[in-house]
């Protein structure tokens, strides 16, 4: 690629130069509060941070319009295959973080830039993506993680690894960058070329649903389920999200510091019901653990209790069920989700009121 400055009576070529340090590339990208990298728009949450898991260290962390986290890995030279595995390590740690942890990262990031973080992550996200009329619920953040690898060049083995992960619906985006400078006018240009686009923008080539089609399947599944909820329940039981994807936040008779989310996971072929503990969740969780046997007896199922989870959905019930491949079982899946949501709502609401 050649870049020229067009002047009134001349055409000057701007020289290409390499980035000496990855920090230089990072500083270019972080000039604004967010950017579109690899055709993926994001608002920045953090930079050069560690995950809550051992060994994870990311360059830039962002969040997209849907509330999904975006891990950006920067390499100034040709990418070795280790880069993709490192990015996966970071993503696995980030995916376990709850809204409160992301909000903490966001506020610390803003303070590091000399800004006073008056807004919460949820408020800033709604403003950045112009969603003030329909902001995301806290439980809708970090439903999924996207990986963006930015490098000067990509080795074939790196792209092959990225393609394998993308075949399994892991959104790995590869972006090639180049920089140009004109020292006389103190001008620096950064160009990017998307080598592997976000999956949602790729057409399906093997007859399987694309990411966009997957979202349509999820939307249709939830619309049917919401209609059933409306038919079966009273006004005290309602949903929080008007545009659910992997998770449908629902509220019933639980106190304000707890709610329930219904979830689908097509990659693992599962559906699930999760209890979200919002504030003072360690103390609340410990109280529920004390009554674990009685709670499971009343619900009639053995639950998944995860005290070491960094995410705040610490109590779950999971069963096999793939809404993409088992469409004929949607009615069975939806009935199971509604029945166990009602059980969660009734049983946990009772115990949480006792605690108060």
XYZ file of C-alpha atoms in Angstrom:
356
model
C 0.000 0.000 0.000
C 1.199 3.494 -0.829
C -0.197 6.615 0.847
C 0.033 10.103 -0.641
C -0.724 13.595 0.567
C -2.686 15.468 -2.112
C -1.693 19.115 -2.214
C -2.848 21.934 -4.432
C 0.059 21.593 -6.869
C 1.829 18.423 -5.785
C 1.474 14.793 -4.713
C 3.766 13.729 -1.855
C 4.274 10.131 -0.875
C 4.113 9.497 2.892
C 6.734 7.007 4.029
C 5.824 3.780 5.720
C 7.568 3.010 8.980
C 7.515 0.170 11.438
C 6.247 0.503 14.986
C 9.228 0.205 17.307
C 7.305 -0.865 20.376
C 3.922 -2.490 20.908
C 3.205 0.310 23.396
C 3.330 2.753 20.463
C 0.674 0.801 18.616
C -1.399 0.606 21.788
C -1.142 4.358 22.347
C -2.388 5.014 18.801
C -5.458 2.833 19.319
C -6.227 4.316 22.736
C -6.331 7.924 21.547
C -10.137 7.752 21.711
C -12.570 6.136 24.169
C -13.286 3.414 21.636
C -12.647 2.344 18.063
C -13.684 0.055 15.251
C -10.958 -2.568 14.898
C -11.371 -5.403 12.435
C -14.921 -4.237 11.677
C -15.779 -4.742 15.352
C -16.873 -1.577 17.184
C -15.895 -1.442 20.838
C -15.699 0.867 23.809
C -12.484 0.501 25.793
C -12.619 -0.919 29.324
C -9.000 -1.436 30.284
C -5.430 -1.662 29.048
C -2.443 -3.820 29.937
C -4.248 -5.678 32.667
C -4.251 -9.119 34.173
C -7.241 -11.414 34.311
C -8.510 -12.921 37.538
C -7.051 -16.228 36.356
C -3.345 -17.048 36.653
C -1.136 -16.052 33.731
C -3.591 -13.928 31.753
C -2.276 -10.515 30.638
C -4.093 -8.603 27.896
C -3.141 -5.494 25.894
C -6.565 -3.866 25.494
C -9.977 -4.911 26.779
C -13.171 -3.540 25.268
C -16.894 -4.187 25.154
C -19.071 -4.231 22.033
C -22.629 -3.020 21.505
C -24.083 -6.324 22.727
C -22.120 -6.146 25.975
C -19.681 -8.864 24.911
C -16.067 -8.377 25.956
C -13.360 -7.936 23.313
C -9.773 -8.974 24.073
C -7.295 -7.151 21.790
C -3.820 -8.653 21.457
C -1.149 -6.511 19.770
C 2.025 -7.718 18.035
C 4.327 -5.373 16.178
C 5.948 -8.143 14.134
C 4.756 -11.304 12.440
C 2.519 -13.300 14.760
C 3.802 -16.615 16.081
C 1.244 -19.334 16.679
C 1.687 -18.775 20.420
C -0.231 -15.509 20.099
C -3.568 -17.227 19.464
C -3.137 -19.569 22.411
C -2.226 -16.602 24.620
C -5.311 -14.718 23.491
C -7.438 -17.759 24.318
C -5.915 -17.860 27.780
C -6.782 -14.218 28.364
C -10.301 -14.690 27.014
C -10.998 -17.692 29.250
C -10.116 -15.591 32.279
C -12.116 -12.541 31.179
C -15.213 -14.625 30.398
C -15.559 -15.521 34.078
C -15.723 -11.906 35.229
C -19.033 -10.419 36.303
C -20.468 -6.971 35.638
C -19.124 -5.542 38.891
C -15.574 -6.625 38.027
C -15.860 -5.103 34.549
C -17.264 -1.903 36.048
C -14.267 -1.742 38.394
C -11.915 -2.132 35.424
C -13.751 0.583 33.519
C -13.599 3.087 36.374
C -9.898 2.382 37.001
C -9.191 2.799 33.272
C -10.949 6.156 33.170
C -9.054 7.335 36.245
C -5.750 6.288 34.650
C -6.590 8.618 31.751
C -7.155 11.545 34.121
C -10.946 11.300 33.846
C -13.346 11.221 36.768
C -15.562 8.175 36.178
C -18.942 9.619 37.181
C -20.747 7.168 34.926
C -21.028 3.456 35.502
C -19.999 1.042 32.765
C -23.662 0.447 31.961
C -24.358 4.183 31.623
C -21.229 4.867 29.566
C -21.962 1.883 27.303
C -25.497 3.137 26.632
C -24.166 6.598 25.779
C -21.290 5.343 23.601
C -23.531 3.066 21.514
C -26.566 5.397 21.682
C -28.681 2.916 23.641
C -30.037 5.364 26.232
C -33.635 4.352 25.448
C -32.834 0.651 25.830
C -29.674 0.127 27.934
C -28.422 -3.378 28.594
C -29.161 -5.073 31.896
C -26.097 -5.799 34.020
C -26.578 -9.539 33.480
C -26.336 -9.053 29.704
C -22.697 -7.967 29.883
C -19.984 -10.523 29.074
C -22.236 -13.195 27.621
C -19.485 -13.920 25.109
C -15.858 -13.007 24.397
C -14.319 -11.968 21.061
C -10.604 -12.091 20.262
C -8.941 -9.486 18.046
C -5.301 -10.073 17.091
C -3.563 -7.058 15.534
C -0.192 -7.634 13.861
C 2.056 -6.376 11.070
C 1.889 -9.783 9.371
C 0.295 -13.156 10.053
C 2.092 -16.467 9.716
C 0.085 -19.119 7.864
C 0.040 -21.344 10.945
C -1.530 -18.501 12.943
C -4.331 -18.050 10.421
C -4.868 -21.818 10.295
C -5.311 -21.889 14.077
C -7.672 -18.927 13.916
C -9.719 -20.643 11.198
C -10.026 -23.805 13.296
C -11.338 -21.821 16.244
C -13.697 -19.876 14.006
C -15.065 -23.168 12.634
C -16.108 -23.885 16.226
C -17.801 -20.472 16.518
C -15.043 -18.796 18.525
C -14.892 -15.281 17.133
C -11.190 -14.735 16.368
C -10.643 -11.594 14.280
C -7.257 -11.002 12.630
C -6.227 -7.479 11.628
C -3.097 -6.414 9.742
C -1.864 -2.868 10.386
C 0.596 -0.464 8.755
C 1.843 2.932 9.883
C 2.956 5.910 7.824
C 4.655 9.081 8.966
C 5.549 12.504 7.637
C 8.092 13.972 10.034
C 7.938 17.441 8.495
C 4.267 17.904 9.336
C 4.325 15.635 12.414
C 1.759 13.396 10.741
C 1.205 9.742 11.628
C -1.297 7.524 9.854
C -2.426 4.089 10.996
C -4.143 1.817 8.499
C -5.777 -1.532 9.191
C -6.805 -4.407 6.971
C -9.095 -7.121 8.280
C -7.667 -10.524 7.367
C -10.350 -12.509 9.226
C -13.603 -10.650 9.752
C -16.043 -11.051 12.663
C -18.054 -14.231 12.219
C -21.307 -12.277 12.119
C -20.135 -10.688 8.846
C -19.066 -13.936 7.181
C -21.500 -15.796 4.893
C -22.220 -19.408 5.754
C -20.269 -21.695 3.439
C -21.207 -25.145 4.722
C -24.927 -24.786 5.290
C -24.505 -24.255 9.039
C -25.931 -21.110 10.628
C -23.735 -18.025 10.565
C -23.409 -15.936 13.722
C -26.106 -13.589 12.445
C -28.390 -16.561 11.757
C -27.572 -17.950 15.190
C -28.699 -14.695 16.774
C -31.935 -14.906 14.784
C -32.476 -18.463 16.044
C -31.845 -17.302 19.623
C -34.189 -14.352 19.199
C -36.968 -16.566 17.856
C -36.465 -19.095 20.673
C -36.705 -16.374 23.333
C -39.721 -14.711 21.700
C -41.595 -17.994 21.875
C -40.534 -18.529 25.483
C -41.516 -14.978 26.513
C -44.947 -15.504 24.967
C -45.358 -18.669 27.029
C -44.269 -16.825 30.173
C -46.848 -14.101 29.496
C -49.533 -16.742 29.097
C -48.602 -18.672 32.231
C -47.595 -16.045 34.792
C -48.983 -12.943 36.455
C -47.764 -9.371 36.371
C -45.267 -9.985 39.176
C -43.171 -12.204 36.920
C -41.539 -10.510 33.953
C -38.478 -10.357 31.724
C -35.847 -7.601 31.790
C -34.451 -7.786 28.261
C -36.179 -6.766 25.035
C -33.388 -8.191 22.864
C -31.988 -11.333 24.527
C -29.258 -13.458 22.958
C -27.485 -16.189 24.940
C -29.208 -15.169 28.175
C -32.676 -13.956 29.074
C -32.681 -12.025 32.375
C -35.945 -12.549 34.268
C -37.327 -11.067 37.460
C -39.983 -12.553 39.653
C -40.517 -12.360 43.391
C -36.800 -12.242 44.279
C -35.432 -9.248 46.235
C -33.779 -6.464 44.248
C -30.229 -7.715 44.838
C -30.846 -11.054 43.091
C -32.334 -12.193 39.811
C -32.482 -15.182 37.511
C -31.255 -15.667 33.945
C -32.249 -18.384 31.507
C -29.456 -19.381 29.146
C -28.631 -21.292 25.989
C -25.168 -22.488 24.985
C -25.159 -23.954 21.484
C -21.410 -24.588 21.546
C -21.739 -26.922 24.536
C -25.263 -28.040 23.634
C -26.798 -26.935 26.928
C -29.614 -24.889 28.394
C -29.533 -23.585 31.949
C -31.118 -21.582 34.726
C -28.813 -19.332 36.783
C -29.254 -17.405 40.010
C -27.519 -13.983 39.919
C -26.422 -12.511 43.245
C -25.750 -8.828 42.694
C -24.603 -7.127 45.912
C -22.876 -8.532 48.995
C -22.934 -11.791 47.116
C -20.334 -13.659 49.186
C -22.350 -13.352 52.394
C -25.576 -14.182 50.589
C -23.993 -17.125 48.814
C -22.591 -18.512 52.070
C -26.033 -18.295 53.639
C -27.558 -20.276 50.774
C -24.788 -22.888 50.984
C -25.746 -23.502 54.598
C -29.163 -24.588 53.327
C -27.884 -26.377 50.201
C -29.481 -29.761 50.935
C -32.882 -28.287 51.746
C -32.816 -26.022 48.673
C -31.956 -28.886 46.319
C -34.631 -31.052 47.929
C -37.281 -28.365 47.399
C -36.237 -27.714 43.786
C -35.939 -31.440 43.149
C -32.594 -31.210 41.364
C -28.896 -31.298 42.225
C -27.529 -27.827 41.493
C -24.084 -26.569 40.480
C -22.518 -24.513 43.303
C -19.341 -22.671 42.357
C -17.891 -20.560 45.193
C -14.657 -19.947 43.256
C -16.405 -18.462 40.242
C -15.509 -14.845 39.479
C -18.829 -14.437 37.726
C -21.855 -13.653 39.820
C -24.148 -16.441 38.562
C -22.922 -18.811 41.221
C -25.798 -21.286 41.425
C -26.922 -23.069 38.251
C -28.995 -25.911 36.898
C -27.842 -27.259 33.525
C -29.168 -29.874 31.119
C -28.381 -31.007 27.576
C -30.207 -29.132 24.846
C -29.084 -27.451 21.612
C -31.590 -24.946 20.236
C -29.741 -24.787 16.892
C -29.694 -28.483 16.064
C -32.753 -29.697 18.038
C -35.406 -27.273 16.930
C -38.086 -29.956 17.203
C -37.420 -30.010 20.956
C -37.928 -26.287 21.508
C -41.233 -26.801 23.314
C -39.566 -29.295 25.671
C -36.632 -26.934 26.287
C -38.867 -23.919 26.891
C -41.121 -25.843 29.265
C -38.081 -27.043 31.223
C -36.688 -23.498 31.478
C -39.993 -22.011 32.628
C -40.676 -24.774 35.157
C -37.237 -24.490 36.720
C -37.287 -20.704 36.644
C -40.505 -20.838 38.684
C -38.881 -23.315 41.080
C -35.776 -21.122 41.454
C -37.920 -18.041 41.999
C -40.144 -19.632 44.630
C -37.444 -21.432 46.607
C -34.654 -18.839 46.532
C -37.045 -15.932 47.194
C -38.165 -17.707 50.364
C -34.625 -18.286 51.635
C -33.415 -14.791 50.769
C -36.330 -13.226 52.634
C -35.533 -15.378 55.664
C -31.965 -14.085 55.574
C -33.234 -10.536 55.887
